[in-house]
Coordinates of C-alpha atoms and ligand atoms in Angstrom, one line a residue:
M1 CA 10.8 29.4 -4.3
R2 CA 10.8 26.1 -2.5
D3 CA 9.5 25.9 1.0
T4 CA 12.5 25.3 3.2
T5 CA 10.7 25.0 6.5
L6 CA 10.4 21.3 6.0
T7 CA 14.1 20.8 6.0
P8 CA 15.3 22.4 9.2
G9 CA 18.9 22.4 10.3
P10 CA 21.7 20.2 9.1
R11 CA 21.6 17.2 6.9
L12 CA 20.5 13.9 8.4
L13 CA 24.0 12.4 8.7
E14 CA 25.3 15.6 10.3
R15 CA 22.6 15.7 13.0
L16 CA 23.8 15.2 16.5
T17 CA 21.0 12.8 17.3
W18 CA 21.9 10.7 14.2
Q19 CA 25.5 10.5 15.4
E20 CA 24.3 9.6 18.8
L21 CA 22.3 6.8 17.3
V22 CA 25.3 5.6 15.4
A23 CA 27.3 5.5 18.6
H24 CA 24.4 3.9 20.5
H25 CA 24.1 1.2 17.9
K26 CA 27.8 0.3 18.4
L27 CA 27.0 -0.3 22.1
I28 CA 23.8 -2.2 21.8
G29 CA 23.7 -3.5 18.2
D30 CA 24.4 -7.0 19.3
L31 CA 22.2 -7.1 22.3
H32 CA 19.9 -10.1 22.2
L33 CA 16.1 -9.9 22.7
R34 CA 16.6 -12.7 25.2
Q35 CA 18.6 -10.3 27.3
L36 CA 16.2 -7.4 26.8
F37 CA 13.2 -9.5 27.9
S38 CA 15.1 -10.9 31.0
D39 CA 16.2 -7.4 32.0
D40 CA 12.6 -6.2 31.9
P41 CA 10.1 -9.1 32.6
Q42 CA 7.2 -6.7 31.7
R43 CA 8.7 -5.6 28.4
G44 CA 5.9 -7.2 26.5
E45 CA 3.5 -4.9 28.3
H46 CA 5.7 -1.8 28.4
L47 CA 6.6 -1.6 24.7
T48 CA 3.1 -1.5 23.4
A49 CA 0.8 1.2 22.2
E50 CA -2.9 1.3 21.5
G51 CA -4.7 3.8 19.3
A52 CA -7.5 4.2 16.9
G53 CA -8.7 0.6 17.4
L54 CA -5.3 -1.1 16.9
Y55 CA -2.9 -2.6 19.3
L56 CA 0.8 -2.5 18.5
D57 CA 3.3 -4.7 20.4
Y58 CA 6.8 -3.5 19.4
S59 CA 8.6 -5.1 22.3
K60 CA 10.2 -7.7 20.0
N61 CA 12.3 -5.0 18.4
R62 CA 16.0 -4.7 19.2
V63 CA 15.7 -1.5 21.1
T64 CA 16.3 -0.2 24.6
D65 CA 14.7 2.8 26.3
E66 CA 17.7 4.8 25.1
T67 CA 17.2 3.7 21.5
L68 CA 13.6 4.8 21.7
R69 CA 14.5 8.1 23.3
L70 CA 17.0 8.9 20.6
L71 CA 14.6 7.9 17.8
L72 CA 11.9 10.1 19.3
Q73 CA 14.5 12.9 19.6
L74 CA 15.4 12.3 15.9
A75 CA 11.7 12.7 14.9
D76 CA 11.6 16.1 16.7
D77 CA 15.0 17.2 15.2
C78 CA 13.8 16.3 11.7
G79 CA 10.7 18.4 12.2
L80 CA 8.2 15.6 12.1
P81 CA 5.7 17.7 14.0
A82 CA 6.0 20.5 11.4
H83 CA 5.8 17.9 8.6
I84 CA 2.5 16.6 10.1
D85 CA 1.1 20.1 10.4
A86 CA 2.1 20.9 6.9
M87 CA 0.3 17.8 5.5
F88 CA -2.8 18.3 7.5
S89 CA -3.0 22.0 6.6
G90 CA -2.8 21.4 2.9
R91 CA 0.7 22.8 2.2
N92 CA 2.6 21.8 -0.9
I93 CA 4.6 19.0 0.8
N94 CA 4.9 17.2 -2.6
T95 CA 7.6 19.8 -3.4
S96 CA 8.9 18.4 -6.7
E97 CA 5.3 18.5 -8.1
K98 CA 4.3 21.6 -6.2
R99 CA 1.2 19.9 -4.7
A100 CA -0.4 19.2 -1.4
A101 CA -0.7 15.5 -0.4
L102 CA -4.1 15.8 1.3
H103 CA -5.5 12.2 1.3
I104 CA -6.5 13.0 4.9
A105 CA -9.2 15.4 3.5
L106 CA -10.8 12.4 1.8
R107 CA -11.8 11.1 5.2
A108 CA -12.4 14.4 7.0
Q109 CA -15.5 14.7 9.1
V110 CA -18.4 16.9 8.0
G111 CA -17.7 20.5 9.1
E112 CA -13.9 20.2 9.1
H113 CA -12.3 22.9 7.1
I114 CA -9.2 22.0 5.0
E115 CA -8.0 24.5 2.5
V116 CA -6.1 24.1 -0.8
D117 CA -5.2 27.4 -2.4
G118 CA -7.7 29.2 -0.2
V119 CA -10.6 26.8 -1.0
D120 CA -12.1 24.5 1.6
V121 CA -12.0 21.1 -0.1
V122 CA -14.2 19.2 2.4
P123 CA -17.5 20.1 0.8
Q124 CA -16.1 18.9 -2.6
V125 CA -15.1 15.6 -1.0
Y126 CA -18.6 15.1 0.4
A127 CA -20.3 16.1 -2.9
V128 CA -18.4 13.3 -4.7
L129 CA -19.1 10.9 -1.9
D130 CA -22.8 11.6 -2.2
Q131 CA -22.6 11.2 -6.0
M132 CA -20.8 7.8 -5.5
A133 CA -23.4 6.8 -2.9
A134 CA -26.3 7.6 -5.3
F135 CA -24.7 5.8 -8.2
S136 CA -23.7 2.7 -6.1
E137 CA -27.2 2.4 -4.7
S138 CA -28.7 2.5 -8.2
V139 CA -26.4 -0.2 -9.4
R140 CA -26.9 -2.3 -6.2
S141 CA -30.6 -1.9 -6.3
G142 CA -30.9 -2.9 -10.0
K143 CA -32.2 0.6 -11.0
W144 CA -29.2 1.3 -13.2
L145 CA -29.8 -0.7 -16.3
G146 CA -27.5 -1.6 -19.1
Y147 CA -28.3 -0.3 -22.6
T148 CA -30.6 -3.2 -23.5
G149 CA -32.5 -2.9 -20.2
R150 CA -30.7 -5.7 -18.4
V151 CA -29.7 -5.3 -14.7
I152 CA -25.9 -4.9 -14.0
R153 CA -24.5 -8.0 -12.5
N154 CA -20.8 -7.6 -13.2
V155 CA -18.6 -4.6 -12.3
I156 CA -15.1 -4.4 -13.7
N157 CA -12.6 -1.9 -12.5
I158 CA -10.0 -1.0 -15.1
G159 CA -7.0 0.9 -13.7
I160 CA -3.4 0.3 -12.7
G161 CA -1.1 1.2 -9.8
G162 CA -3.1 3.2 -7.3
S163 CA -6.1 3.0 -9.5
D164 CA -6.2 -0.7 -9.1
L165 CA -4.3 -1.9 -6.1
G166 CA -6.5 -0.2 -3.5
P167 CA -9.7 -1.3 -5.1
V168 CA -8.5 -4.9 -5.5
M169 CA -7.1 -5.1 -2.0
A170 CA -10.2 -3.6 -0.4
Y171 CA -12.5 -5.8 -2.4
D172 CA -10.7 -8.9 -1.2
A173 CA -10.3 -7.6 2.4
L174 CA -14.0 -6.8 2.7
L175 CA -15.5 -9.7 0.7
Q176 CA -17.5 -10.7 3.8
Y177 CA -19.3 -7.4 3.6
S178 CA -19.8 -7.4 -0.2
R179 CA -22.7 -8.3 -2.5
R180 CA -22.0 -11.9 -3.2
D181 CA -24.6 -12.0 -5.9
M182 CA -22.6 -9.6 -8.0
C183 CA -19.3 -10.3 -9.7
F184 CA -16.4 -7.9 -9.3
R185 CA -13.3 -8.1 -11.3
F186 CA -10.2 -6.0 -11.8
I187 CA -8.2 -5.5 -15.0
S188 CA -4.8 -3.7 -14.7
N189 CA -2.1 -5.4 -16.8
V190 CA -1.7 -4.5 -20.5
D191 CA -1.1 -8.2 -21.0
G192 CA -4.2 -9.2 -23.0
T193 CA -4.6 -12.2 -20.8
D194 CA -5.8 -10.0 -17.9
F195 CA -8.5 -8.6 -20.1
V196 CA -9.6 -11.9 -21.7
E197 CA -9.7 -13.8 -18.4
A198 CA -11.7 -11.1 -16.7
T199 CA -14.3 -10.9 -19.4
R200 CA -14.5 -14.3 -21.0
D201 CA -17.5 -15.7 -19.2
L202 CA -19.4 -12.4 -18.8
D203 CA -22.3 -10.9 -20.7
P204 CA -21.6 -7.3 -21.9
E205 CA -25.2 -6.5 -21.5
E206 CA -24.9 -7.0 -17.8
T207 CA -21.4 -5.5 -17.3
L208 CA -20.4 -2.1 -16.1
F209 CA -16.8 -0.9 -16.5
I210 CA -15.3 1.7 -14.1
I211 CA -12.4 3.3 -15.8
C212 CA -10.1 4.6 -13.1
S213 CA -7.2 6.8 -14.0
K214 CA -6.1 10.0 -12.3
T215 CA -4.6 11.2 -15.5
F216 CA -6.8 9.3 -18.0
K217 CA -3.6 9.0 -20.0
T218 CA -2.0 5.8 -18.7
Q219 CA -1.2 3.5 -21.6
E220 CA -2.2 0.2 -19.9
T221 CA -5.6 1.6 -18.6
L222 CA -6.6 3.3 -21.9
T223 CA -5.6 0.2 -23.9
N224 CA -7.8 -2.0 -21.6
A225 CA -10.6 0.6 -21.7
Y226 CA -10.7 0.7 -25.5
S227 CA -10.6 -3.2 -25.6
A228 CA -13.5 -3.2 -23.2
R229 CA -15.4 -0.7 -25.3
A230 CA -14.9 -2.9 -28.4
W231 CA -15.9 -6.0 -26.4
C232 CA -19.1 -4.3 -25.2
L233 CA -20.0 -2.9 -28.7
S234 CA -19.3 -6.2 -30.4
T235 CA -22.4 -7.5 -28.7
I236 CA -24.5 -4.4 -28.2
K237 CA -23.6 -2.8 -31.6
D238 CA -24.7 0.7 -30.7
E239 CA -22.2 3.5 -29.6
R240 CA -24.8 4.9 -27.3
A241 CA -24.3 1.8 -25.1
V242 CA -21.0 3.3 -23.9
Q243 CA -22.9 5.7 -21.7
R244 CA -24.7 2.9 -19.8
H245 CA -21.8 0.5 -19.5
F246 CA -18.9 2.9 -18.8
V247 CA -18.3 5.3 -16.0
A248 CA -15.0 7.0 -15.1
V249 CA -13.0 8.1 -12.1
S250 CA -10.5 10.8 -13.0
T251 CA -9.2 14.3 -12.7
N252 CA -9.2 14.7 -16.5
T253 CA -12.6 15.6 -17.8
D254 CA -11.5 16.2 -21.4
G255 CA -10.0 12.7 -21.6
V256 CA -13.1 11.1 -20.2
E257 CA -15.4 12.9 -22.6
K258 CA -13.2 12.0 -25.5
F259 CA -13.6 8.4 -24.6
G260 CA -17.4 8.8 -24.9
I261 CA -18.3 8.7 -21.2
D262 CA -21.1 11.0 -20.1
P263 CA -19.5 13.6 -17.8
A264 CA -22.5 13.1 -15.6
N265 CA -21.1 9.6 -14.9
M266 CA -17.7 10.9 -14.1
F267 CA -16.5 10.9 -10.5
V268 CA -13.8 13.4 -9.9
F269 CA -10.9 13.6 -7.6
W270 CA -8.1 16.1 -7.3
D271 CA -4.4 16.6 -8.0
W272 CA -3.8 16.8 -4.2
V273 CA -4.7 13.0 -4.0
G274 CA -1.7 10.9 -5.0
G275 CA -2.5 7.7 -6.9
R276 CA -1.3 5.4 -4.2
Y277 CA -3.2 7.4 -1.6
S278 CA -6.5 7.4 -3.5
M279 CA -8.3 4.2 -2.5
D280 CA -10.7 6.3 -0.4
S281 CA -11.4 8.9 -3.1
A282 CA -13.8 8.1 -6.0
I283 CA -11.2 5.4 -7.0
G284 CA -13.0 3.4 -4.3
L285 CA -16.2 3.4 -6.4
S286 CA -16.0 -0.4 -7.0
T287 CA -15.5 -0.8 -3.3
M288 CA -18.6 1.2 -2.5
I289 CA -20.7 -0.7 -5.0
A290 CA -19.4 -4.0 -3.5
I291 CA -19.9 -3.2 0.2
G292 CA -22.5 -0.4 0.2
E293 CA -22.4 3.2 1.3
Q294 CA -22.7 2.5 5.0
N295 CA -19.7 0.1 5.1
Y296 CA -17.7 2.4 2.9
R297 CA -18.3 5.4 5.2
A298 CA -17.3 3.1 8.1
M299 CA -14.0 2.4 6.3
L300 CA -13.5 6.2 6.0
S301 CA -14.1 6.7 9.7
G302 CA -11.4 4.1 10.4
F303 CA -9.0 6.1 8.3
H304 CA -10.0 9.3 10.0
A305 CA -9.6 7.8 13.5
M306 CA -6.0 6.8 12.6
D307 CA -5.4 10.3 11.1
M308 CA -6.5 11.9 14.3
H309 CA -4.3 9.5 16.4
F310 CA -1.3 10.3 14.2
R311 CA -1.9 14.0 14.5
S312 CA -2.5 14.2 18.2
A313 CA -1.0 11.3 20.1
P314 CA 2.3 11.9 21.8
F315 CA 5.0 10.4 19.6
A316 CA 5.9 7.9 22.3
Q317 CA 2.4 6.4 22.1
N318 CA 1.8 7.2 18.4
L319 CA 1.5 3.9 16.4
P320 CA 2.5 5.2 13.0
V321 CA 5.4 7.3 14.4
L322 CA 6.7 4.3 16.4
M323 CA 6.4 2.0 13.4
G324 CA 8.1 4.5 11.2
L325 CA 11.0 5.1 13.6
L326 CA 11.5 1.4 14.2
A327 CA 11.7 0.9 10.4
I328 CA 14.4 3.6 10.3
W329 CA 16.3 1.8 13.1
N330 CA 16.0 -1.6 11.5
N331 CA 16.9 -0.3 8.0
N332 CA 19.6 2.3 8.7
F333 CA 21.2 0.9 11.8
L334 CA 20.6 -2.8 11.9
G335 CA 21.1 -3.0 8.1
A336 CA 17.8 -4.8 7.2
E337 CA 16.7 -4.2 3.7
T338 CA 13.2 -5.4 3.7
V339 CA 10.0 -5.5 5.8
A340 CA 7.9 -8.6 5.6
V341 CA 4.2 -7.9 6.1
L342 CA 2.4 -11.1 7.2
P343 CA -1.3 -10.8 7.7
Y344 CA -2.8 -13.8 9.5
E345 CA -6.0 -13.2 7.7
Q346 CA -6.8 -14.7 4.4
Y347 CA -9.0 -11.7 3.3
L348 CA -5.8 -9.5 3.5
K349 CA -4.0 -11.6 0.9
R350 CA -3.4 -8.6 -1.3
F351 CA -2.5 -6.2 1.5
P352 CA 1.3 -6.8 1.1
A353 CA 1.0 -6.0 -2.7
Y354 CA -1.0 -2.9 -1.9
L355 CA 1.7 -1.8 0.6
Q356 CA 4.4 -2.4 -2.0
Q357 CA 3.2 0.6 -4.1
L358 CA 2.4 2.6 -1.0
A359 CA 5.8 2.2 0.5
M360 CA 8.1 1.7 -2.4
E361 CA 6.7 4.3 -4.8
S362 CA 6.7 6.7 -1.8
N363 CA 10.1 6.2 -0.3
G364 CA 12.2 4.7 -3.1
K365 CA 14.1 8.0 -3.4
H366 CA 17.7 8.9 -3.6
V367 CA 17.7 12.6 -3.1
T368 CA 16.3 14.9 -0.4
L369 CA 13.8 17.7 -0.8
D370 CA 16.8 19.9 -1.6
G371 CA 18.0 17.6 -4.3
D372 CA 21.0 16.4 -2.4
P373 CA 21.9 12.7 -2.0
V374 CA 20.1 11.3 1.0
G375 CA 23.3 9.6 2.2
V376 CA 21.6 6.7 3.8
M377 CA 19.4 3.8 2.6
T378 CA 15.8 4.8 2.1
G379 CA 12.6 2.8 1.4
P380 CA 13.0 -0.8 2.6
I381 CA 11.4 -3.4 0.3
Y382 CA 8.0 -4.3 1.5
W383 CA 6.7 -7.8 0.7
G384 CA 4.8 -10.6 2.2
E385 CA 2.2 -13.3 2.1
P386 CA -0.7 -14.3 4.4
G387 CA 0.2 -16.6 7.3
T388 CA 0.4 -19.5 7.6
N389 CA 1.3 -20.1 3.9
G390 CA 4.5 -18.1 4.2
Q391 CA 5.7 -20.4 7.1
H392 CA 5.9 -23.2 4.6
S393 CA 7.9 -21.3 2.0
F394 CA 10.2 -18.4 3.0
F395 CA 10.1 -18.4 6.8
Q396 CA 13.1 -20.7 6.7
L397 CA 15.3 -17.9 5.5
M398 CA 13.8 -15.5 8.2
H399 CA 14.6 -18.0 11.0
Q400 CA 18.0 -19.4 10.0
G401 CA 19.2 -17.4 7.0
T402 CA 22.0 -14.9 7.1
R403 CA 19.8 -11.9 6.4
L404 CA 17.8 -9.8 8.9
V405 CA 14.2 -9.6 7.9
P406 CA 12.0 -7.5 10.2
C407 CA 8.4 -8.5 10.1
D408 CA 5.0 -7.0 10.8
F409 CA 2.6 -9.7 11.9
I410 CA -1.1 -8.7 11.6
G411 CA -3.8 -10.7 13.4
F412 CA -7.4 -10.5 14.6
C413 CA -8.9 -11.8 17.8
Q414 CA -12.2 -12.8 16.2
P415 CA -12.5 -14.8 13.0
L416 CA -14.8 -13.7 10.2
N417 CA -15.4 -17.4 9.4
P418 CA -15.4 -19.4 12.6
V419 CA -14.8 -23.0 11.6
G420 CA -13.9 -25.5 14.3
R421 CA -10.4 -24.9 15.8
H422 CA -9.1 -23.0 12.7
H423 CA -8.8 -19.6 14.2
D424 CA -7.0 -20.7 17.4
L425 CA -4.6 -22.7 15.3
L426 CA -4.0 -19.7 13.0
M427 CA -3.3 -17.3 15.9
A428 CA -1.2 -19.9 17.7
N429 CA 1.0 -19.9 14.6
L430 CA 1.3 -16.1 14.6
F431 CA 2.3 -15.9 18.3
A432 CA 4.7 -18.9 17.9
Q433 CA 6.4 -17.3 14.9
T434 CA 7.1 -14.0 16.7
E435 CA 8.3 -16.0 19.7
A436 CA 10.6 -18.2 17.7
L437 CA 12.0 -15.3 15.7
A438 CA 12.8 -13.3 18.8
F439 CA 14.2 -16.0 21.1
G440 CA 15.3 -18.7 18.8
K441 CA 16.8 -21.9 20.2
T442 CA 20.2 -22.1 21.9
Q443 CA 22.9 -24.7 21.6
E444 CA 22.2 -25.7 25.2
Q445 CA 18.5 -26.2 24.6
I446 CA 19.3 -28.3 21.6
A447 CA 21.9 -30.4 23.6
T448 CA 19.3 -31.1 26.3
E449 CA 17.0 -32.5 23.6
G450 CA 19.7 -35.2 22.9
T451 CA 20.5 -33.9 19.4
P452 CA 23.8 -35.3 18.2
P453 CA 26.6 -32.6 18.1
W454 CA 27.0 -32.9 14.2
L455 CA 23.3 -32.0 13.8
A456 CA 23.2 -29.3 16.5
P457 CA 24.3 -26.3 14.2
H458 CA 21.6 -27.2 11.7
R459 CA 18.9 -27.1 14.4
M460 CA 20.1 -24.0 16.1
F461 CA 18.0 -20.8 15.9
E462 CA 19.9 -17.7 16.6
G463 CA 16.7 -15.6 17.2
N464 CA 17.0 -11.8 17.7
R465 CA 14.8 -11.2 14.6
P466 CA 12.7 -8.1 15.2
T467 CA 9.0 -8.2 14.7
N468 CA 6.0 -5.9 15.3
T469 CA 2.6 -7.5 16.1
I470 CA -0.5 -5.6 15.2
L471 CA -3.7 -6.9 16.7
A472 CA -7.3 -5.8 16.1
E473 CA -10.6 -7.2 17.3
R474 CA -12.0 -8.2 13.9
L475 CA -11.5 -7.3 10.3
T476 CA -14.2 -4.7 9.6
P477 CA -14.4 -1.9 7.1
E478 CA -13.4 0.5 9.9
V479 CA -10.4 -1.6 10.9
L480 CA -9.2 -1.8 7.3
G481 CA -9.2 2.0 7.1
Q482 CA -7.2 2.1 10.4
L483 CA -4.7 -0.3 9.1
V484 CA -4.1 1.4 5.7
A485 CA -3.8 4.8 7.4
L486 CA -1.4 3.3 10.0
Y487 CA 1.0 2.3 7.1
E488 CA 0.4 5.6 5.2
H489 CA 1.6 7.6 8.2
S490 CA 4.4 5.2 9.1
I491 CA 5.7 5.7 5.6
F492 CA 5.2 9.4 5.9
T493 CA 7.2 9.4 9.2
Q494 CA 10.1 7.6 7.4
G495 CA 10.1 10.0 4.5
A496 CA 10.2 13.0 7.0
I497 CA 13.3 11.6 8.7
W498 CA 15.0 11.0 5.4
Q499 CA 13.8 14.5 4.2
I500 CA 12.6 13.1 0.9
D501 CA 9.5 13.8 -1.2
S502 CA 7.3 10.8 -0.4
F503 CA 4.7 11.9 -2.8
D504 CA 6.3 12.1 -6.2
Q505 CA 7.3 9.1 -8.5
W506 CA 9.6 10.4 -11.2
G507 CA 11.3 6.9 -11.2
V508 CA 8.5 5.5 -13.2
E509 CA 8.9 7.9 -16.1
L510 CA 12.0 6.6 -17.9
G511 CA 10.7 3.2 -18.6
K512 CA 7.4 4.7 -19.8
D513 CA 9.2 7.0 -22.3
L514 CA 11.4 4.2 -23.6
A515 CA 8.4 1.9 -24.1
Q516 CA 6.8 4.7 -26.2
R517 CA 9.9 4.7 -28.4
I518 CA 9.9 0.9 -28.8
I519 CA 6.2 0.4 -29.5
P520 CA 6.5 1.7 -33.1
E521 CA 9.6 -0.4 -33.6
L522 CA 7.6 -3.5 -32.7
E523 CA 4.5 -2.6 -34.7
D524 CA 6.3 -1.4 -37.8
V525 CA 9.1 -3.7 -38.9
D526 CA 10.1 -1.1 -41.5
A527 CA 10.6 1.5 -38.7
P528 CA 13.9 3.4 -39.2
K529 CA 17.1 2.0 -37.8
L530 CA 16.9 0.8 -34.2
E531 CA 18.9 3.1 -32.1
H532 CA 19.5 1.0 -29.0
D533 CA 22.3 -0.7 -27.1
S534 CA 23.3 -4.1 -28.6
S535 CA 21.3 -6.1 -26.0
T536 CA 18.0 -4.2 -26.4
K537 CA 18.4 -4.2 -30.2
A538 CA 19.1 -7.9 -30.4
L539 CA 16.1 -8.7 -28.2
I540 CA 13.8 -6.6 -30.3
L541 CA 15.0 -8.2 -33.5
R542 CA 14.6 -11.7 -32.1
Y543 CA 11.1 -10.9 -30.8
R544 CA 10.0 -9.6 -34.2
R545 CA 11.5 -12.6 -36.0
L546 CA 9.9 -15.2 -33.8
R547 CA 6.6 -13.4 -33.5
D548 CA 6.2 -13.2 -37.3
E549 CA 7.3 -16.7 -38.1
Ligands
F6P601 O1 3.1 4.1 -11.9 C1 3.0 5.4 -11.9 C2 1.6 5.9 -11.6 O2 1.5 7.2 -11.9 C3 1.1 5.6 -10.2 O3 1.6 6.5 -9.3 C4 -0.4 5.7 -10.4 O4 -1.0 5.1 -9.3 C5 -0.5 4.8 -11.6 O5 0.6 5.2 -12.4 C6 -1.8 5.0 -12.4 O6 -1.9 6.3 -12.9 P1 -3.3 6.8 -13.4 O7 -4.3 6.7 -12.2 O8 -3.1 8.3 -13.8 O9 -3.8 6.0 -14.5

């Protein structure tokens, strides 16, 4: 029987608070941020929150005190406190897969007690962390040798989705803290180019592959892993080399052994860790080799600090709750369809891509936990680019286009690479963009500048574009953990309001199944009659014809 305590009371659209929000939106939906700021000159100080090392300014959102009151009420009505308790206590909140979603246990403190099916998982987490630390140290110190006795200089992570995006994003984000004399690369795409470009200038005798796959069944990852094996053995020419050049991170011991990896060099995780929530499980092995155990543990403590903040801070001061509720307001009431994530920090260049899986695989759902249609838009589209690059490409649409694009601006007060005036210029741009998006430029302002009337409409900025600004002192491993956990819990908050399962991903299955059917049709041109729609069939036939010419 399904646990119904997570879906208390009426459906979302039937909730009184939801209806009050609809009515409230009719009243204040057009209210301009200019008005809101002039009504409360201290708004930029009032509508802020600070917790777990991060500062959130959400004053440039189109909300009044009443909007916030109603959103906070909605969180209570939808049982957000019970959802949070259920997650932290290891209940099966991933209801469609009958699993816990317990990534918070990956960064629990020593001595904490978190049970899954009556077993405390914290000691298991620490045992794997210690195993990772010992292995990382032996690679970093040069003790772990390749099969021919050479020191490992190159580490290649092979994985896809959550088994790739977290490691890549964290490696880029923490480059300053990483071993610059080693080479770290990441292969995910089944496109052979990814494999060839990642390996072309490397020596197999100095290369270690980390095969990351929760299931150890993913087509892309296994294809790349077997190509890596062949690449390695084409030089070393001894099967026993696999044990020195390949390690695995997985929940599937049989699959790992079948590949030929020594189970002693397997780093486990558990089915209660979702792929997109796994960057701080053993999936982070490449991160730990790059930045070292101490920095890795600092990153975990950042995650933990945000977990504790989410669990205990009152909702009105709770960063992930506020961000989640504002996303609901922007998406469901103001009609925005996306969230642009704009880190003003070059090292976070892959952060938006990481968030795409986290947010969209989690909340791209059309039914509730009960299997009924949600009835409202879910999962906004997350995307973005580092500032200031985005300013010179898509910001035009955000300032003057007809769509509403709420943005999260992320900035740091101290640069990791102080070079002349660069950092002040960078941050000036961040602050200027949020100001311009909020307040725009009126007809009157334009007229006083002497702009001819025919040009005035083109130079007018409507403003009233909502933004959040997240500020931290400096990008450190700890702060990266805080940031990722902030988004994890904001996404969780949104899922709880929509009453959806944020931890399954059935939507990826159909394409996988169909690809399995098409593979033999491409590989064997004598395959039985192609049973497809006319478009797919014609494309397959054309591909086969041109490929074989
Ligand atoms: O795309 C679906 C998915 O299952 C993701 O959720 C997951 O992160 C990815 O594939 C990789 O899965 P695995 O780690 O099992 O190879």
